[in-house]
Short mmCIF file of C-alpha atoms in Angstrom, two decimals:
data_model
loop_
_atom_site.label_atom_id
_atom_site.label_comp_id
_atom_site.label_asym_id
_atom_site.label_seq_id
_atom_site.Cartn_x
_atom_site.Cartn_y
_atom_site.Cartn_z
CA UNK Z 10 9.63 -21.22 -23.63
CA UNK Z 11 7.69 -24.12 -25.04
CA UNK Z 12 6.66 -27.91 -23.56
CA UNK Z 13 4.42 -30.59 -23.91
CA UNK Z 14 3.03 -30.38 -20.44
CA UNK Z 15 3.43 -27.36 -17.65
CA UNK Z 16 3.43 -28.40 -14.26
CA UNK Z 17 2.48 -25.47 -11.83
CA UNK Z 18 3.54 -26.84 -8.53
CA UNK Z 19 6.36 -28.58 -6.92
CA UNK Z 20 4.88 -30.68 -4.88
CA UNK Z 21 4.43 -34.11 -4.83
CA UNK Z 22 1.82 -33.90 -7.57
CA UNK Z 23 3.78 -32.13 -9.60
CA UNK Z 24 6.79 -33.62 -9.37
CA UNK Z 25 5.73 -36.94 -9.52
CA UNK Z 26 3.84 -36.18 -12.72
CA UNK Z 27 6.79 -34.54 -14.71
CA UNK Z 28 8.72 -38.07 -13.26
CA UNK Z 29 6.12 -40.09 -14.75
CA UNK Z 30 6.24 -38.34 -18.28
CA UNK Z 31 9.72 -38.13 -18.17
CA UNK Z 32 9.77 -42.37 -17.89
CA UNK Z 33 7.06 -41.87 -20.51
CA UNK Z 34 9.24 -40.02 -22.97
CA UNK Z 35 7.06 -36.91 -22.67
CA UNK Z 36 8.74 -33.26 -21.81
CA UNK Z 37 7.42 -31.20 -19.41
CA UNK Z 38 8.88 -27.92 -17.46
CA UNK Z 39 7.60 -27.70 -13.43
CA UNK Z 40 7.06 -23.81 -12.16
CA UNK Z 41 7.36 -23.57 -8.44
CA UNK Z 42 6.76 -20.47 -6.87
CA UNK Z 43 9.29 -21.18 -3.46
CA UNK Z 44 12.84 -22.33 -3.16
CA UNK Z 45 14.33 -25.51 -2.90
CA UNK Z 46 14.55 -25.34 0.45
CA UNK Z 47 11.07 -24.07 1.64
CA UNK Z 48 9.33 -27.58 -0.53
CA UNK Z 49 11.82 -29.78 0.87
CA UNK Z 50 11.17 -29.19 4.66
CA UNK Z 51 7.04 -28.16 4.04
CA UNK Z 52 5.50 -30.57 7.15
CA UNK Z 53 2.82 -32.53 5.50
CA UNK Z 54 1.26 -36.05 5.03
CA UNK Z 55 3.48 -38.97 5.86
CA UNK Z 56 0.86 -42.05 5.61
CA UNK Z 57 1.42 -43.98 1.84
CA UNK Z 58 -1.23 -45.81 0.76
CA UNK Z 59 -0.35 -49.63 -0.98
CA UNK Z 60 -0.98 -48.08 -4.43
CA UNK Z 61 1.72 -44.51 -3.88
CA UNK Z 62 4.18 -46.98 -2.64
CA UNK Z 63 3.88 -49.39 -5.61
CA UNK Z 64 3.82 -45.90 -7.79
CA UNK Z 65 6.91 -44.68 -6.64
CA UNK Z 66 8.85 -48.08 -6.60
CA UNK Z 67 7.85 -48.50 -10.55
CA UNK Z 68 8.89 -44.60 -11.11
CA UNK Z 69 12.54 -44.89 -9.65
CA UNK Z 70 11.72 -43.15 -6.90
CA UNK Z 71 11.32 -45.75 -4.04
CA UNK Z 72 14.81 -46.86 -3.08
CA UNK Z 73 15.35 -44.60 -0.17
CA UNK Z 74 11.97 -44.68 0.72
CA UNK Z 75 12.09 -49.28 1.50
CA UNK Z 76 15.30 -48.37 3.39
CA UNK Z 77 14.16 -45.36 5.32
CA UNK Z 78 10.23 -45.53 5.57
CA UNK Z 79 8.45 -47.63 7.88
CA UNK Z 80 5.74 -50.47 6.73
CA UNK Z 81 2.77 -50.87 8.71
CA UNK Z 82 0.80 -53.38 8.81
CA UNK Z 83 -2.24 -52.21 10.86
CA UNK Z 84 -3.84 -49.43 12.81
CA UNK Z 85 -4.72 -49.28 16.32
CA UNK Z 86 -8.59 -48.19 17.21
CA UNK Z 87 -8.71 -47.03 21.22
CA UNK Z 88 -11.76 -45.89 22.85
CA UNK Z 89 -13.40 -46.62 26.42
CA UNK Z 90 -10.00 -47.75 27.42
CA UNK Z 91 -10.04 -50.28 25.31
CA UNK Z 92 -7.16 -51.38 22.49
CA UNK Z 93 -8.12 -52.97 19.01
CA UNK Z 94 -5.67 -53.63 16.30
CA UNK Z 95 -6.97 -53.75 12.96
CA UNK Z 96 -4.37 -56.48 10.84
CA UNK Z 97 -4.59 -55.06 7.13
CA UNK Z 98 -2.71 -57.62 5.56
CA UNK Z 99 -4.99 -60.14 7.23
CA UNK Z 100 -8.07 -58.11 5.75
CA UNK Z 101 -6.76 -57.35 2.30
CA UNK Z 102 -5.15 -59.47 0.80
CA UNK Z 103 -1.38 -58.34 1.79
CA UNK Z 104 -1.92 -54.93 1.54
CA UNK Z 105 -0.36 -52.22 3.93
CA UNK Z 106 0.56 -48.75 4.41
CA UNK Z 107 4.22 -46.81 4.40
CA UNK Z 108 5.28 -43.97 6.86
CA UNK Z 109 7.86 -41.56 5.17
CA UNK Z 110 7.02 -38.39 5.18
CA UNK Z 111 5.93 -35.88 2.16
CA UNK Z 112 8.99 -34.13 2.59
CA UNK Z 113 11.60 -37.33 1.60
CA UNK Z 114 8.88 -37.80 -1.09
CA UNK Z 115 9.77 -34.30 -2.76
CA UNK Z 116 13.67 -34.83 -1.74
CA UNK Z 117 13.85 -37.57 -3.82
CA UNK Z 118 11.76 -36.94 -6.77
CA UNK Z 119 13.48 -33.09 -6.81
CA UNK Z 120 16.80 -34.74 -7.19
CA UNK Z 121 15.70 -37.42 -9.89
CA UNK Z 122 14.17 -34.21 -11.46
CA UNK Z 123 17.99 -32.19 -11.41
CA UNK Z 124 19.23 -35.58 -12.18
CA UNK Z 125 17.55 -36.56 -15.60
CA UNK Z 126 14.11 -34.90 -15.96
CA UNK Z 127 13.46 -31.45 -17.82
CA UNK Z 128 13.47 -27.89 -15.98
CA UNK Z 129 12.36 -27.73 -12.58
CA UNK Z 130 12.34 -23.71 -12.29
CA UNK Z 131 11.88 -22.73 -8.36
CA UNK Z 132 11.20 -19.26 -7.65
CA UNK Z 133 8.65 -18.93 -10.36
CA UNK Z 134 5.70 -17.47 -9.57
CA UNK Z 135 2.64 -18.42 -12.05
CA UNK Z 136 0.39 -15.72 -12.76
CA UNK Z 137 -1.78 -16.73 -14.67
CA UNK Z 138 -3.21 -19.87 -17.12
CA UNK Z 139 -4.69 -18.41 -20.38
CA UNK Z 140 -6.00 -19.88 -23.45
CA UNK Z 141 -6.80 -23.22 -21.74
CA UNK Z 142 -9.80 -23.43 -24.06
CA UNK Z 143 -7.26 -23.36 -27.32
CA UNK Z 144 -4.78 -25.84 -28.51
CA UNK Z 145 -2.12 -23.74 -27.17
CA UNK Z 146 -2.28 -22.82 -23.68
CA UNK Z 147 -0.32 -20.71 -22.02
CA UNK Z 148 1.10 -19.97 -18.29
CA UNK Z 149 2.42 -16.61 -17.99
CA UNK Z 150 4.78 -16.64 -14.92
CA UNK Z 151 7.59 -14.08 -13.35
CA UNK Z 152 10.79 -15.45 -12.35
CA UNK Z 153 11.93 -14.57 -8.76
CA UNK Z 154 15.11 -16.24 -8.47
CA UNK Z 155 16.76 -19.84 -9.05
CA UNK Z 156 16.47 -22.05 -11.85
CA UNK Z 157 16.70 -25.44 -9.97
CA UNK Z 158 18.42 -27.25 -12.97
CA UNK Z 159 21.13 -25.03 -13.00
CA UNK Z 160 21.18 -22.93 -9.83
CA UNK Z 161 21.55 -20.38 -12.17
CA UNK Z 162 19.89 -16.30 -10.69
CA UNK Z 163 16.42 -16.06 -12.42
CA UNK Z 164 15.88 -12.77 -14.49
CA UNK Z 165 14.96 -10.95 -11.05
CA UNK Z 166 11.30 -10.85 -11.57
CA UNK Z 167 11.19 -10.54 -15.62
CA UNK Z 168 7.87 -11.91 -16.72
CA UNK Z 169 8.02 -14.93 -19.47
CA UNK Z 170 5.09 -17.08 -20.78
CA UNK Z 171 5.53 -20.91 -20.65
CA UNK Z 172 3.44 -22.19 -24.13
CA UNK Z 173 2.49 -25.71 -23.50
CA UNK Z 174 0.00 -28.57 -24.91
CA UNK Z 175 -1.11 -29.08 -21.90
CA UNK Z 176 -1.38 -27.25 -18.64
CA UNK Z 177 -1.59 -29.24 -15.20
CA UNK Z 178 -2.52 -27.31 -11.98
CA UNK Z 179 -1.09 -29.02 -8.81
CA UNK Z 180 -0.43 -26.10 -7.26
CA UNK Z 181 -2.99 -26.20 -4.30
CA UNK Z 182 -6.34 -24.60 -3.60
CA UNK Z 183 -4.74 -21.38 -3.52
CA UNK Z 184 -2.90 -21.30 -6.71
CA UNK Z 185 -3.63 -19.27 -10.30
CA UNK Z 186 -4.85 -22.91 -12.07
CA UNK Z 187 -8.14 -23.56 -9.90
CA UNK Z 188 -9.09 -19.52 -10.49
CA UNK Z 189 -8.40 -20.27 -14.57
CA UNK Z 190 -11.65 -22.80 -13.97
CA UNK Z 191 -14.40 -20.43 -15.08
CA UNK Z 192 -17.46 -22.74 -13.87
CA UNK Z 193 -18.32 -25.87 -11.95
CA UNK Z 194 -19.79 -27.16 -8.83
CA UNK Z 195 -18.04 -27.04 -5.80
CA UNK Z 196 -18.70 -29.39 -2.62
CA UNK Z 197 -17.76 -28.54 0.89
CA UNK Z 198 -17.88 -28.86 3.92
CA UNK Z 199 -16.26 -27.20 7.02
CA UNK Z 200 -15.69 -29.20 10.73
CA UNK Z 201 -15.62 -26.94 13.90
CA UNK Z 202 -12.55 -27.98 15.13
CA UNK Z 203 -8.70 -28.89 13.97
CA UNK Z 204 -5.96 -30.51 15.12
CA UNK Z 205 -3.16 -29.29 16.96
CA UNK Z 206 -0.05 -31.49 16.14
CA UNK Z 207 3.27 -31.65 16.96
CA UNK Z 208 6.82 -32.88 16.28
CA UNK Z 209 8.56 -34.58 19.13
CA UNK Z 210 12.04 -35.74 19.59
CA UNK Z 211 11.29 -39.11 21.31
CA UNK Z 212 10.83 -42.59 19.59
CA UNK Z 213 6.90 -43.76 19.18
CA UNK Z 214 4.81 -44.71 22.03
CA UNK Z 215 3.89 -47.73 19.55
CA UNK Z 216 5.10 -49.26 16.48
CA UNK Z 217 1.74 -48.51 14.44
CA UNK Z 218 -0.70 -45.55 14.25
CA UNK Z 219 -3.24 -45.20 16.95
CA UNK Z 220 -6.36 -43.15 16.36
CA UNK Z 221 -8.23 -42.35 19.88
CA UNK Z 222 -11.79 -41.43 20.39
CA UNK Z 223 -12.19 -39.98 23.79
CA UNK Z 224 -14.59 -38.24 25.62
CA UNK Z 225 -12.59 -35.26 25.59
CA UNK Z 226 -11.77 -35.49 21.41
CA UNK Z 227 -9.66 -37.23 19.14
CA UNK Z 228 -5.92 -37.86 19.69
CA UNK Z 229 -3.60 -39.18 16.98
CA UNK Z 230 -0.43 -41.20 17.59
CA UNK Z 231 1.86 -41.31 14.83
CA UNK Z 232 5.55 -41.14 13.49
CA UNK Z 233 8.22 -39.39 11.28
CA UNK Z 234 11.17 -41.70 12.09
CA UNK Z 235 12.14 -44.73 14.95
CA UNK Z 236 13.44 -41.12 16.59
CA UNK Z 237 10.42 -38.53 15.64
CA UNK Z 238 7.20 -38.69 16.88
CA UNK Z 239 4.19 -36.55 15.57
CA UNK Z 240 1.16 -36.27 17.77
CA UNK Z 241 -2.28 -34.75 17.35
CA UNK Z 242 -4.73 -33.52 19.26
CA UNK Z 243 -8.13 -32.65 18.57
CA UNK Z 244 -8.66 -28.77 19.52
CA UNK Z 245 -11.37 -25.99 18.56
CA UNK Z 246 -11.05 -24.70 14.60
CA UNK Z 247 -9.76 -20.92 16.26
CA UNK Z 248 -6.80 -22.21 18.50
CA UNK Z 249 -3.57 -20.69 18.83
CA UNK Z 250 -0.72 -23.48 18.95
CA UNK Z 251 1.49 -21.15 21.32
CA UNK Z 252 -1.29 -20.97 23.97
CA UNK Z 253 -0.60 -24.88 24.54
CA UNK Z 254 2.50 -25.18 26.85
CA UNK Z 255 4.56 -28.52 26.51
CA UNK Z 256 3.48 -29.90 29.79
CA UNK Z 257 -0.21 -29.07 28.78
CA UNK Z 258 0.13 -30.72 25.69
CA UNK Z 259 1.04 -34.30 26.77
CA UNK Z 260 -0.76 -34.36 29.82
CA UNK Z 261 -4.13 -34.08 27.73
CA UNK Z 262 -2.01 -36.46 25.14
CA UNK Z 263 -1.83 -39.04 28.11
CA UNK Z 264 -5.69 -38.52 29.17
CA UNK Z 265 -6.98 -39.33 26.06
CA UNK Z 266 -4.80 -42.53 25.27
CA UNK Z 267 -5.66 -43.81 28.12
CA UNK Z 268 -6.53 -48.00 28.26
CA UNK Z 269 -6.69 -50.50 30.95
CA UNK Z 270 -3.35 -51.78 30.69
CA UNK Z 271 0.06 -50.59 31.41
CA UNK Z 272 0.26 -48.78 28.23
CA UNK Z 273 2.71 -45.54 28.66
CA UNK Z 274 3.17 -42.39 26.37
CA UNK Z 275 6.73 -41.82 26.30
CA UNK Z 276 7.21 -37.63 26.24
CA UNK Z 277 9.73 -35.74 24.95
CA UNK Z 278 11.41 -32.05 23.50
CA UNK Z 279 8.45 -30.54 21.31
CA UNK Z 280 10.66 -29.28 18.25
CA UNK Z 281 7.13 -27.49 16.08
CA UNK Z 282 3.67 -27.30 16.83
CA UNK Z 283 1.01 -26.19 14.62
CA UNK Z 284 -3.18 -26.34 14.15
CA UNK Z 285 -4.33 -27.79 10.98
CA UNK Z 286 -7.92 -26.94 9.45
CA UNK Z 287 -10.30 -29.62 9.25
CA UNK Z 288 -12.08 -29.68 5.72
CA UNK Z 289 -13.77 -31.30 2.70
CA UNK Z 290 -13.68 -29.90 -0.73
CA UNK Z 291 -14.01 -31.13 -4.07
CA UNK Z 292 -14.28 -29.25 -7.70
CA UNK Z 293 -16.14 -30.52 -10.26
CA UNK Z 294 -14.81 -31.14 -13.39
CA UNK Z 295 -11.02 -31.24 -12.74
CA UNK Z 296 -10.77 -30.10 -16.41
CA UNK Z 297 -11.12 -27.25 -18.15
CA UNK Z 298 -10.40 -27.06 -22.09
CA UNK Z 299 -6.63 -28.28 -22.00
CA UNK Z 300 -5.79 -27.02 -18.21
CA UNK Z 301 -5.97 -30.73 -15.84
CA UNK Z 302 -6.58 -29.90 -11.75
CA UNK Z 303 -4.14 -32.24 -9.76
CA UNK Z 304 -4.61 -32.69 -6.18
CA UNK Z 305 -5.28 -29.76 -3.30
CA UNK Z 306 -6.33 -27.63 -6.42
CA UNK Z 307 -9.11 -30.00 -7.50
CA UNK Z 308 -9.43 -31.50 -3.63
CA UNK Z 309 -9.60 -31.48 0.03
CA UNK Z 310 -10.13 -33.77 2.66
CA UNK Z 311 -9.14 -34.03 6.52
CA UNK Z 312 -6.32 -35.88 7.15
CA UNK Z 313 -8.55 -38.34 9.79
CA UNK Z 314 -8.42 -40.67 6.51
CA UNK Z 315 -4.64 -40.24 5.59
CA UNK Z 316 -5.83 -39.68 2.31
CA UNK Z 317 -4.56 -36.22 0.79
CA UNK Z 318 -0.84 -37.15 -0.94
CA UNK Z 319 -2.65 -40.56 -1.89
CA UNK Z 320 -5.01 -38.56 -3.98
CA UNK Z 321 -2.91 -36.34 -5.48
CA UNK Z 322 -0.88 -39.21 -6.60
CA UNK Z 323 -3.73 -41.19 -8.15
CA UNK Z 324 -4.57 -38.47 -9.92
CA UNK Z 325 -1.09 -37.53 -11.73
CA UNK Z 326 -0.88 -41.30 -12.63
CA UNK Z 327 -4.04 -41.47 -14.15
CA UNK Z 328 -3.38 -37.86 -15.59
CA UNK Z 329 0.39 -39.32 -17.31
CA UNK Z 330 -1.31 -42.81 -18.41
CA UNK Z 331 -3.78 -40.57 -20.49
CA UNK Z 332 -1.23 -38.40 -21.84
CA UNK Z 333 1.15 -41.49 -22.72
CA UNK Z 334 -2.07 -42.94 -24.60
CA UNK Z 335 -2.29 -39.60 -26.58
CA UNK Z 336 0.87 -39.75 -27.65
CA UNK Z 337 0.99 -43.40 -28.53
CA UNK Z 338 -2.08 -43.95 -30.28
CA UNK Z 339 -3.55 -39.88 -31.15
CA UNK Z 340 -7.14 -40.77 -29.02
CA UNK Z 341 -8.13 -37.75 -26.17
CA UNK Z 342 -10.58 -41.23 -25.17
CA UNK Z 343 -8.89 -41.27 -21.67
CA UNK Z 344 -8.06 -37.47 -21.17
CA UNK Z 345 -11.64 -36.97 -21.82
CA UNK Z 346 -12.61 -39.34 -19.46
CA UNK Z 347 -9.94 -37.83 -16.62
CA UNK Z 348 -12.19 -35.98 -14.48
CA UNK Z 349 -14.59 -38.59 -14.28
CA UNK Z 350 -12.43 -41.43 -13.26
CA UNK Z 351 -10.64 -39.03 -11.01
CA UNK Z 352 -14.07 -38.25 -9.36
CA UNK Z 353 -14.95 -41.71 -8.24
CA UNK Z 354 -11.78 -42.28 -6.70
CA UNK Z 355 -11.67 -39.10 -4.52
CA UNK Z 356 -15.74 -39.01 -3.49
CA UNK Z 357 -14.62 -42.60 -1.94
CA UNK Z 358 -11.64 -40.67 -0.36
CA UNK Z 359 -14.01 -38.21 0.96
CA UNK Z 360 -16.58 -40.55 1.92
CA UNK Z 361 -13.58 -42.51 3.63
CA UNK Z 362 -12.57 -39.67 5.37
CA UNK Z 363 -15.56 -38.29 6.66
CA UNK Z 364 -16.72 -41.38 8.22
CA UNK Z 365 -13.31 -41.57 10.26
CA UNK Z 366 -13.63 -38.03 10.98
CA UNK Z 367 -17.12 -38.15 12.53
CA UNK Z 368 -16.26 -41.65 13.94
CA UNK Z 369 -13.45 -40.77 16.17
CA UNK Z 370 -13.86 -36.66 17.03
CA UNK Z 371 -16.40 -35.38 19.37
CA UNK Z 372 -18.15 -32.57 17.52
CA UNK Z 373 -19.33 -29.06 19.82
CA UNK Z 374 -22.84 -29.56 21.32
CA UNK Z 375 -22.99 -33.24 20.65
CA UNK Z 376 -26.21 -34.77 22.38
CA UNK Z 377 -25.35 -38.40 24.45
CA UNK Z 378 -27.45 -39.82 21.49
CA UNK Z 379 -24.64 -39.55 19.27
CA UNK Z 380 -21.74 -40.23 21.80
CA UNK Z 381 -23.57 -43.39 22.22
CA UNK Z 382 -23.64 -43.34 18.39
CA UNK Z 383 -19.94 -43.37 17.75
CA UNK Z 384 -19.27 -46.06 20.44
CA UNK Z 385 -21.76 -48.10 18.70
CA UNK Z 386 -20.03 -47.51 15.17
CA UNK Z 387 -16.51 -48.71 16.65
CA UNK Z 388 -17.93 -51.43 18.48
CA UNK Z 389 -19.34 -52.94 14.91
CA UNK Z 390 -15.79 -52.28 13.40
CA UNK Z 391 -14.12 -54.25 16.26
CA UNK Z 392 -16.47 -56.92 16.09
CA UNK Z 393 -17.51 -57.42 12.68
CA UNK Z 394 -14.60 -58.79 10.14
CA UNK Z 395 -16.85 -57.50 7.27
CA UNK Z 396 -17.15 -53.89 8.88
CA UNK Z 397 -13.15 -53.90 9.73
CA UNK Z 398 -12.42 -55.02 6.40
CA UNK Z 399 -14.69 -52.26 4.55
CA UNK Z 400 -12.13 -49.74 7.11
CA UNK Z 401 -8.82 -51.88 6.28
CA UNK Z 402 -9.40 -51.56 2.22
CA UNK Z 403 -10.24 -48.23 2.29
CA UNK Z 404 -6.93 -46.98 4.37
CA UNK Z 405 -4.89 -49.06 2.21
CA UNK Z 406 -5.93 -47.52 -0.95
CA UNK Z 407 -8.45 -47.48 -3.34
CA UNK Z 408 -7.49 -48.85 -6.77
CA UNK Z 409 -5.94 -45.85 -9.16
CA UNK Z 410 -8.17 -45.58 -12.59
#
């Protein structure tokens, strides 16, 4: 087989890059290593930043996502019982955020993929990236099973090499294109504690997101539909979801949105629960030779910030602009300059992210110094329109590029 660009990962990295080459008149072929199935229901962000909406809308890929997703135009900040709405468009210029979750995001680039783009080949495994210091890298992958453009059977685990220009790794921190990286620096940084979150078939306890600082940890109010609610608490890093029981999980839900009002948390069936890790990474470069990192391969950060798909995205789009340049005018100027401009973006993301995360979660040991601390922090947000707006620009996006 032979492309301009292989994609390893169908996610929305991926997909959203082989869409944006596609538009670009540049082929690519996506390897996924699960079924259709498995990427279209895998649970993960559902918070899009100004700049991924705007992306997808230009791509094709946004109709379903103005009639299904839901705008937001602020955040709600609760601690000491008290409520503070922070107005983004107020802050920013018109700028605001989109709930629809990763999972309609892959839906709908998958079938613009099946629709017009090149191969999307699910279960195929890549093994390996080689040659990524050559002109003509290489991905050397085993087919498993369907070829998504065709729904044809796969060659039942035959091995194949994909021979490509250009190899893109947006296959997670897990995958085979982050171990091709033979040096670098890594950065990171691991909290104490995660969240436990759930899905819950009962419509929002409020129209926007509320993030809760409490004396007992962080709670997260948030959404998957008018219908869905998703909820998050803040537990210790080793917890087992299953040892929660339903009742046990909103009555600590209702302690720690507690305010001086007649606010009410509406409860209802728990359909998943699930504890999410709680870390910062980054990998520096996120380029080796002709392989590009895209995302969870090149980095992490806790989802206090909302910030993960948002990344991934800037990065494919700055990733495809580069590419399109090559093609149009023969310079590497901007693919040279990828990691780089990549870099600044997502140390703001992290930076971003770790101030909400030490902002709003109580950590283990914490002296009453630095309770008194993080009260003092929120009160300057709430009170300062220069502190709120430095928080309302950064969860609305920083600028891609």
């Amino acid at each position: 087989m032979r492309t301009t660009v292989g994609i390893i990962g169908a996610g929305p990295a991926g997909l959203l890059l082989a869409r944006l080459l596609h538009n670009a008149g540049i082929d690519s072929v996506v390897l996924e290593s699960r079924d259709r199935a498995y990427v279209e229901r895998r649970q993960r962000a559902g918070i899009l930043e100004q700049g991924t909406v705007d992306v997808l809308r230009a791509a094709g890929a946004g109709e379903r996502m103005d009639r299904e997703g839901l705008r937001h135009d602020g955040i709600e900040l609760r601690f000491a019982r008290r409520r503070h709405r922070v107005d983004f468009p107020a802050l920013t210029g018109g700028r605001s955020v989109m709930v629809y979750a990763q999972t309609e995001v892959c839906k709908d680039l998958i079938a613009l993929q099946l629709k017009s783009g090149g191969p999307l080949l699910f279960e195929t495994e890549a093994l390996a990236v080689e040659d990524a210091e050559t002109d003509r890298p290489r991905i050397r992958f085993r087919h498993g099973g369907a070829d998504g453009t065709e729904g044809a059977e796969g060659a039942g685990g035959a091995e194949d090499v994909l021979e490509c220009d250009y190899v893109v790794g947006c296959d997670g921190f897990w995958g085979v294109a982050r171990a091709a990286v033979p040096d670098g620096r890594t950065f990171e940084r691991t909290y104490p504690f995660g969240w436990l979150g759930i899905l819950a078939d009962v419509a929002p306890s409020h129209d926007e997101l509320v993030y809760a600082r409490h004396d007992r940890g962080f709670a997260l109010l948030s959404m998957r539909s008018p219908s869905v609610s998703r909820l998050y608490l803040q537990v210790p890093a080793d917890t087992d979801a299953d040892s929660w029981s339903d009742e046990q999980i909103w009555d600590e839900l209702e302690r720690r949105f507690e305010t001086d009002d007649d606010w009410t948390l509406r409860r209802g069936p728990i359909t998943q629960k699930s504890v999410t890790p709680m870390r910062s990474y980054v990998h520096e470069p996120m380029r080796h030779g002709r392989l590009f990192l895209a995302g969870d391969a090149a980095h992490i950060v806790p989802p206090t910030g909302a910030k993960g798909l948002n990344l991934a995205v800037g990065d494919v789009v700055t990733l495809a602009q580069a590419l399109a340049h090559r093609t149009a005018t023969g310079s590497d100027d901007l693919l040279d300059a990828y990691s780089e401009t990549c870099l600044r973006r997502v140390w703001q993301a992290e930076r971003f992210s770790y101030d909400m995360t030490t902002l709003l979660h109580g950590a283990p040991g914490a002296t009453p110094f630095e309770d008194r601390l993080q009260l003092a922090r929120l009160d300057r947000i709430t009170s300062s329109r220069a502190a709120e707006t430095d928080l309302a620009e950064a969860y609305t996006g920083f600028p891609i590029g």
